[in-house]
Coordinates of C-alpha atoms in Angstrom, one line a residue:
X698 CA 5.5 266.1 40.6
X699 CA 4.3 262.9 39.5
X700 CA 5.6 260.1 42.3
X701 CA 5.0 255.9 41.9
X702 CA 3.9 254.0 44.4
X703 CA 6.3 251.6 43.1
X704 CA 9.5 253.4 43.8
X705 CA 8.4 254.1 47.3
X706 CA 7.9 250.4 47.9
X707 CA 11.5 249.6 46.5
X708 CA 13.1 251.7 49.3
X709 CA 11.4 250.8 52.3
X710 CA 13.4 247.2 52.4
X711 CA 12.6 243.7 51.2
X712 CA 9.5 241.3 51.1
X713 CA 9.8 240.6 54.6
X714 CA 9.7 244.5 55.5
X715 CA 6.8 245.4 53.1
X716 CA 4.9 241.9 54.5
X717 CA 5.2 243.7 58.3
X718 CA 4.1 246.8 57.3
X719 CA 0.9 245.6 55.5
X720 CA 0.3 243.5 59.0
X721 CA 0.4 246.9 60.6
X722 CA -2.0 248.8 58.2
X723 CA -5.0 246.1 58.4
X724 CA -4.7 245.9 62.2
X725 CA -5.0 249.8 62.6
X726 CA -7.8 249.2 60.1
X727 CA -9.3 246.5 62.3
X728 CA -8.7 249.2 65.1
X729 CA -10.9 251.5 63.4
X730 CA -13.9 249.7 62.4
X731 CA -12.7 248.9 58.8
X732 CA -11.7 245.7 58.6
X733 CA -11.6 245.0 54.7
X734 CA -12.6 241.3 55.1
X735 CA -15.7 241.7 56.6
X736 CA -17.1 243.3 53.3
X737 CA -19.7 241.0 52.2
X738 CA -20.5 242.6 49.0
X739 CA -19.9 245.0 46.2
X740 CA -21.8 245.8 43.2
X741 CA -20.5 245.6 40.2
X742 CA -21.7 247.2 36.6
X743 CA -19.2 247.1 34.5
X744 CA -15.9 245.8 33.0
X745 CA -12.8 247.4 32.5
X746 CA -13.1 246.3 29.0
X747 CA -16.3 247.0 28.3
X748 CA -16.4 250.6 29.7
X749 CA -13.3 251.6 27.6
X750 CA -14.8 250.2 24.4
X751 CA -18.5 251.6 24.7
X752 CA -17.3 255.2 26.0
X753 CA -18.3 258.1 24.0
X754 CA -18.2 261.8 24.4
X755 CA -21.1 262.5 22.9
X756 CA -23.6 260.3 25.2
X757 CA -24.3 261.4 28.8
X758 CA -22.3 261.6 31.2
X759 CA -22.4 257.6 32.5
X760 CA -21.7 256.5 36.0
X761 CA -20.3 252.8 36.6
X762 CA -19.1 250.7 39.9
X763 CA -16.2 248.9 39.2
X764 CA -13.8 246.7 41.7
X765 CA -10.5 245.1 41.1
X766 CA -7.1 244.8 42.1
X767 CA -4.7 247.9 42.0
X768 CA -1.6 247.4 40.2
X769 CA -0.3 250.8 39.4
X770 CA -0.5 254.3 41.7
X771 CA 0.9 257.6 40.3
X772 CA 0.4 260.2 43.1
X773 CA 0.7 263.7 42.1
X774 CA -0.4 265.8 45.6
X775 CA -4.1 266.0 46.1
X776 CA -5.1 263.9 42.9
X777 CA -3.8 260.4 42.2
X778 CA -4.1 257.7 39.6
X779 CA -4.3 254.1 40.1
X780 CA -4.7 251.8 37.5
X781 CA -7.4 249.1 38.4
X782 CA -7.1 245.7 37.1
X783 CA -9.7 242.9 36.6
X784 CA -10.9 240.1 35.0
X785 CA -11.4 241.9 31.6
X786 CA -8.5 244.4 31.8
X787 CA -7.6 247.3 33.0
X788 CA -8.6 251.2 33.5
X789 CA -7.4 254.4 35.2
X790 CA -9.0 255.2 38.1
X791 CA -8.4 259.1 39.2
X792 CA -9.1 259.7 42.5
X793 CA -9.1 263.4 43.9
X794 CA -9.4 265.0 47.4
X795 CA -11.9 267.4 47.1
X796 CA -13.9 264.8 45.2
X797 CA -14.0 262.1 48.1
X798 CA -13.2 264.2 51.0
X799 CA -10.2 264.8 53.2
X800 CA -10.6 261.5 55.7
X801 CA -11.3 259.3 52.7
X802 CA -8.0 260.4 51.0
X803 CA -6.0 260.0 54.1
X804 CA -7.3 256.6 53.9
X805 CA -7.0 255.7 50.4
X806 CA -3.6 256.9 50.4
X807 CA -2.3 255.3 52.8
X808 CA -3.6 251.7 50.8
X809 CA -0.9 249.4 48.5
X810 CA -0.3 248.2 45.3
X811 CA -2.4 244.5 45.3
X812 CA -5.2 246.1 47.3
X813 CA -8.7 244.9 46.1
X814 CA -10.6 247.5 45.8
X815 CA -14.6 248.8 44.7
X816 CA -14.8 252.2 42.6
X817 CA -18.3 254.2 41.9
X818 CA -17.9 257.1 39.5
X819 CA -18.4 258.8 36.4
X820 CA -16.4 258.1 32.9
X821 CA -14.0 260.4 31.6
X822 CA -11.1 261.0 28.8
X823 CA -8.4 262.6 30.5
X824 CA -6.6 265.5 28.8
X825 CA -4.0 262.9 27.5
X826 CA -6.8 260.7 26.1
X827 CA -7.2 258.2 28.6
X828 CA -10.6 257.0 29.1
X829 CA -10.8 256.8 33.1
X830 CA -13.4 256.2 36.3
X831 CA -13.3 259.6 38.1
X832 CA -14.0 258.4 41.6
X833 CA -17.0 259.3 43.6
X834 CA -16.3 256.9 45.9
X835 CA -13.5 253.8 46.3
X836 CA -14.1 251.5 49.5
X837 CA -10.8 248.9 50.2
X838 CA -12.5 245.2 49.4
X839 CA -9.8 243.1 50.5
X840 CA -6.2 243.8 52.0
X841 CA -3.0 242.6 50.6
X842 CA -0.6 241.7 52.6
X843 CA 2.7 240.7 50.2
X844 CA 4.0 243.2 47.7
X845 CA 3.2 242.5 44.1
X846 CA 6.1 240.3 43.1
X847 CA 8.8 242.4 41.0
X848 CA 6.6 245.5 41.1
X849 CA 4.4 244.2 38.7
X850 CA 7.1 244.6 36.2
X851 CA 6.8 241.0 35.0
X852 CA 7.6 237.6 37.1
X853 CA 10.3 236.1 35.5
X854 CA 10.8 233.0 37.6
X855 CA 9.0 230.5 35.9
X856 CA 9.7 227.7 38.4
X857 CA 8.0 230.5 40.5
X858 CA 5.2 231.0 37.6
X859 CA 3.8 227.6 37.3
X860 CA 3.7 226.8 41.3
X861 CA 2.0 230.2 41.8
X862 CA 0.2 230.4 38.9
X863 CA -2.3 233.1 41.0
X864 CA 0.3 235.4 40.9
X865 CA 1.7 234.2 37.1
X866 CA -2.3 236.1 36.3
X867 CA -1.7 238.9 38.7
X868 CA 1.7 239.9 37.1
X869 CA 1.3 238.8 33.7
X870 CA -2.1 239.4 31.7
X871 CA -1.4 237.2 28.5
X872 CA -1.6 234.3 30.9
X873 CA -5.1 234.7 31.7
X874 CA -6.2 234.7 27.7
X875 CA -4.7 231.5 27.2
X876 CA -6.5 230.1 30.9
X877 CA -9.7 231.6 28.7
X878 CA -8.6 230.2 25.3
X879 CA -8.6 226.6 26.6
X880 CA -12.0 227.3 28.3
X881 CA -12.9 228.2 25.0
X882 CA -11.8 224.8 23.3
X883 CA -12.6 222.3 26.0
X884 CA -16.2 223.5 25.4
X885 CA -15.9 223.7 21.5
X886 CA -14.2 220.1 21.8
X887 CA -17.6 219.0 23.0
X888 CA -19.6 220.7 21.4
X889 CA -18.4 219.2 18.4
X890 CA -18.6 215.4 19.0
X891 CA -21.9 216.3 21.1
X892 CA -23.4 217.2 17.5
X893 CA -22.1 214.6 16.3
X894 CA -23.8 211.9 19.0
X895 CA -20.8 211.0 20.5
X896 CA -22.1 210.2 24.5
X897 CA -19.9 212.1 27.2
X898 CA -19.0 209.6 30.0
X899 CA -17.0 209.6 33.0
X900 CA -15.0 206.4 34.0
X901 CA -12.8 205.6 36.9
X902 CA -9.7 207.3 38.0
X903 CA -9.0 204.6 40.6
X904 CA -8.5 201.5 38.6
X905 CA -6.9 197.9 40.1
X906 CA -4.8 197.7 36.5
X907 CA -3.1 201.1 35.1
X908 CA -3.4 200.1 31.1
X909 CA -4.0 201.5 27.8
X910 CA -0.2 203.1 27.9
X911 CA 3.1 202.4 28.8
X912 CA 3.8 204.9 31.6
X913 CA 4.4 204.3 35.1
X914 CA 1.6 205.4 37.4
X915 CA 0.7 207.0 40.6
X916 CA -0.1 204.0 43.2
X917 CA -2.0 204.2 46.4
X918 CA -4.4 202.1 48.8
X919 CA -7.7 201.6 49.4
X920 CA -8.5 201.2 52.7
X921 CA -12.1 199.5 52.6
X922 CA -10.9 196.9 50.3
X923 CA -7.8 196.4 51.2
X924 CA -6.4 197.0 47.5
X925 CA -3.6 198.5 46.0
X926 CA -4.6 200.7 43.2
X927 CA -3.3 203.1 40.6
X928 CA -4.4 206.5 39.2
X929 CA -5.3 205.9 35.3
X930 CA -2.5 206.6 33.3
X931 CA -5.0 206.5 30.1
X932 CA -8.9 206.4 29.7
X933 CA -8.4 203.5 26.8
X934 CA -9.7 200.2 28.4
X935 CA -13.4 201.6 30.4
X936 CA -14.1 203.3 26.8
X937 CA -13.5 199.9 25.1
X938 CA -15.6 198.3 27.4
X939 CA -18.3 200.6 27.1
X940 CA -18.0 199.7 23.2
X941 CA -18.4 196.1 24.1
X942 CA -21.7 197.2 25.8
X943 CA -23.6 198.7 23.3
X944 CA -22.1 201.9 23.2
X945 CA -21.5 202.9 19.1
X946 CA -19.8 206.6 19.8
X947 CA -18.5 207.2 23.3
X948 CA -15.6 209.6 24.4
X949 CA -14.0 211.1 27.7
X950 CA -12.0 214.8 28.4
X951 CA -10.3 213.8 31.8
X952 CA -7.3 214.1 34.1
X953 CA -4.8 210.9 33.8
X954 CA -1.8 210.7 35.6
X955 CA 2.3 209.8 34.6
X956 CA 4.6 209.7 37.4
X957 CA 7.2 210.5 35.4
X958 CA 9.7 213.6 34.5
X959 CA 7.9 217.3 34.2
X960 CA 9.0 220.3 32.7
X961 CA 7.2 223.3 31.7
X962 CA 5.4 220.9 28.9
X963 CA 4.9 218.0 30.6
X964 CA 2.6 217.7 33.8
X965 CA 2.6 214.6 35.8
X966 CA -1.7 215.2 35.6
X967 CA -3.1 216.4 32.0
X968 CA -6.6 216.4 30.5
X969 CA -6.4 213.9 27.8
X970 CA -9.2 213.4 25.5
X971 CA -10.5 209.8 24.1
X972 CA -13.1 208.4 21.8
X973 CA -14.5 205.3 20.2
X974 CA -16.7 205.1 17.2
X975 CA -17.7 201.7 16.2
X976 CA -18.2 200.4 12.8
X977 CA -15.8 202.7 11.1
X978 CA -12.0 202.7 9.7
X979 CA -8.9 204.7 10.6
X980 CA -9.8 206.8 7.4
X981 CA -12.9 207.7 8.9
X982 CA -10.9 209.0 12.1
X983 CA -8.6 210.8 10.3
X984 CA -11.5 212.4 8.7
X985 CA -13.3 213.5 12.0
X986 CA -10.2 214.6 13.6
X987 CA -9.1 216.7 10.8
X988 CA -12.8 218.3 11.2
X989 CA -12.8 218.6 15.2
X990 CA -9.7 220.8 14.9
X991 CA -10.8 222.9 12.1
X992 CA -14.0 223.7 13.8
X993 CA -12.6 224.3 16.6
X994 CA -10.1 226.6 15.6
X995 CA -12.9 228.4 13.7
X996 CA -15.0 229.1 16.8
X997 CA -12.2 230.2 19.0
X998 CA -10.2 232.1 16.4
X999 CA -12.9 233.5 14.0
X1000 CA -11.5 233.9 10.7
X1001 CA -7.7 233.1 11.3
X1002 CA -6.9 230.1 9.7
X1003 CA -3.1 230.5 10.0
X1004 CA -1.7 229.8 13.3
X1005 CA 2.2 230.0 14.3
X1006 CA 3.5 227.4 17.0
X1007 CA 6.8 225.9 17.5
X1008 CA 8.6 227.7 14.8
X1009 CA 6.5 226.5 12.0
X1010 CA 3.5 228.0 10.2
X1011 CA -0.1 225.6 9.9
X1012 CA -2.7 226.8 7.1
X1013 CA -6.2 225.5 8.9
X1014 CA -7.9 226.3 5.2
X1015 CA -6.0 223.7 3.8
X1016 CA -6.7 220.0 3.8
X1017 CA -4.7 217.9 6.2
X1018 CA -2.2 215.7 4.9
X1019 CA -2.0 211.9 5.0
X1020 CA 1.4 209.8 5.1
X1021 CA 1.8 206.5 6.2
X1022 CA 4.7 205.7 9.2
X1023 CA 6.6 204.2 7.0
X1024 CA 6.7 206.8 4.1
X1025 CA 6.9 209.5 7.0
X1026 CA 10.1 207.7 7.9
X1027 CA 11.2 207.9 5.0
X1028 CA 10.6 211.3 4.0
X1029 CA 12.1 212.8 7.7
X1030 CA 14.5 210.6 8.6
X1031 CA 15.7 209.2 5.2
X1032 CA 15.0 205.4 6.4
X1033 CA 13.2 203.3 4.3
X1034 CA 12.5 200.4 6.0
X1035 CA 12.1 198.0 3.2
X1036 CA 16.2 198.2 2.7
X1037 CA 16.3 197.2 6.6
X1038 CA 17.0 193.2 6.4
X1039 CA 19.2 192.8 9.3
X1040 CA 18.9 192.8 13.2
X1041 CA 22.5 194.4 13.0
X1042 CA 21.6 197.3 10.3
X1043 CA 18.6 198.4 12.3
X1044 CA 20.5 199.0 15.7
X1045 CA 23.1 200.8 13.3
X1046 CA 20.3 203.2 11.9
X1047 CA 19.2 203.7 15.1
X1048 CA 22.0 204.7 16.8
X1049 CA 22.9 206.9 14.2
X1050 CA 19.6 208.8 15.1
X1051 CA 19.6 209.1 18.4
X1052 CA 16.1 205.8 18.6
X1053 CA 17.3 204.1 22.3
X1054 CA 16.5 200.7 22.3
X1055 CA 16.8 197.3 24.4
X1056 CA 19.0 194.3 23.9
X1057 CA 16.0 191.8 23.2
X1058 CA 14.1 194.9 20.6
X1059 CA 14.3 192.8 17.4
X1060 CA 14.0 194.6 14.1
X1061 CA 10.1 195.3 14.1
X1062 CA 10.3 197.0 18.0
X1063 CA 13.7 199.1 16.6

């Protein structure tokens, strides 16, 4: 009989319950001499991912150490399976009595789901095709002490997802590509302009005058000085100036600050990126940011030129268009602004889509 650790969790009460119990298991384990968080070390060989891909039947019989968190247990009697998550992925781990001896079982049975946990054996297909880590040895790394939130079945909550993004990457793998996907591009970002001799600098976050945007910014004090200050809200003005110094190609990637609404799209801090090339025309922009994004999206995606975002469809291969404001106006929103004369026909237009505007806007702000 094949019984989950996860149903046995769901009927020994709530968070709270599970919370007390774990308390209970690493102070018995402190009692004995094992207290997980004095480990210093443990060696690690190999990857999830890497073992599953580069297994073969054929070559000898290969043994690997592997560590990582456990976030599934099937117990079936004297053999159990856990699967073993980490950075790369997951693998079955099957751990057997007679393999790891009677006291070790006892002990590794009596662990939980979130446990961190070191492995040392040998790689096998199981009779259902599985490729697996047959245990020689598994050692408890780390002790959790809250239950896995919704049994590893998926965290829903995503007010409760972007707080505690940690567990967001326990409970929900995709997450952790697209952590690795923007790695990917902030370091393909500068690459890019690096080739291209644009110099990398860093200017201030503190600054005595929050420009280069309309947005209303985080304010604090500075003691020393006795100045009121504001986190940058843009990196435009220091990158201007650095222009005016001599600088032909500069740019920045760097956290600004809005204190303004947030929603799952909008942080009050983002990493905005900025640059300046002197001596050249919008066109010439265009150009090289037409060029940053396709390579770019050729080094992180390979081949794929077609992405899907938003519910519409972008061809990479293809060249960008260009459209003026004014003829994009036109073409969206059915405005052409030419036929727009009055002060009075241009708050009509706008209300009728949905533009807010203030009682001294004139035509030109509308």
């Amino acid at each position: 009989m094949i019984e989950n650790k996860e149903s046995i969790e769901e009927t020994v009460g709530g968070h709270q319950q599970q919370h007390e119990i774990r308390i209970e298991k690493l102070e018995k384990l402190k009692s004995a001499g094992r207290d997980p968080y004095e480990t210093t070390k443990f060696d690690v060989d190999a990857k999830s991912a890497e073992i599953i891909e580069a297994f073969d039947e054929d070559l000898p019989e290969r043994h690997v150490s592997v560590a990582g968190r456990i976030t599934g247990w099937r117990n079936m009697g004297k053999a159990n399976f856990i699967d073993l998550t980490d950075s790369d992925g997951k693998i079955q781990v099957y751990v057997k009595k007679d393999i790891i001896g009677q006291d070790e079982f006892e002990r590794f049975s009596s662990w939980d789901l979130g446990d961190i946990v070191g492995v040392k054996g040998t790689v096998f297909r199981t009779r259902k095709g599985e490729i697996s880590v047959k245990a020689e040895s598994i050692e408890l790394l780390s002790k959790s002490l809250h239950p896995l939130p919704e049994k590893f079945h998926g965290l829903r909550d995503v007010d409760l997802r972007y707080r505690q993004r940690y567990l967001d990457l326990i409970v929900n793998p995709e997450v952790k590509k697209t952590f690795i996907t923007r790695t990917k591009i902030i370091k393909e970002i500068r690459k890019f302009l690096d080739d291209m001799r644009f110099i990398e600098v860093e200017t201030p976050v503190l600054q005595t005058v929050a420009g280069g945007a309309a947005a209303r910014p985080f304010e604090t004090h500075h003691n020393t000085l006795n100045l009121d200050m504001s986190l940058r809200i843009s990196l435009e003005l220091p990158l201007k100036k650095l222009i005016v110094g001599g600088f032909d190609k500069v740019y920045e990637m760097g956290k600004v600050f809005r204190n303004e609404g947030m929603d799952t799209y909008h942080n009050p801090e983002y990493t905005l990126l900025e640059l300046y090339w002197a001596y050249v025309d919008f066109e010439k922009i265009m150009k090289l940011t037409e060029d940053l994004i396709k390579s770019v999206a050729a080094s992180v995606m390979g081949e794929e030129t077609v992405i899907e975002f938003g519910g519409a469809t972008y061809d990479l291969s293809k060249p960008f268009d260009r459209i003026s404001m004014k003829d994009a106006v036109k073409k969206y929103a059915n405005v052409d602004f030419d036929e727009v004369l009055t002060l009075k026909e241009a708050r009509k237009i706008a209300r009728e889509n949905d533009v807010e505007f203030e009682p001294h806007h004139l035509i030109g702000d509308i």
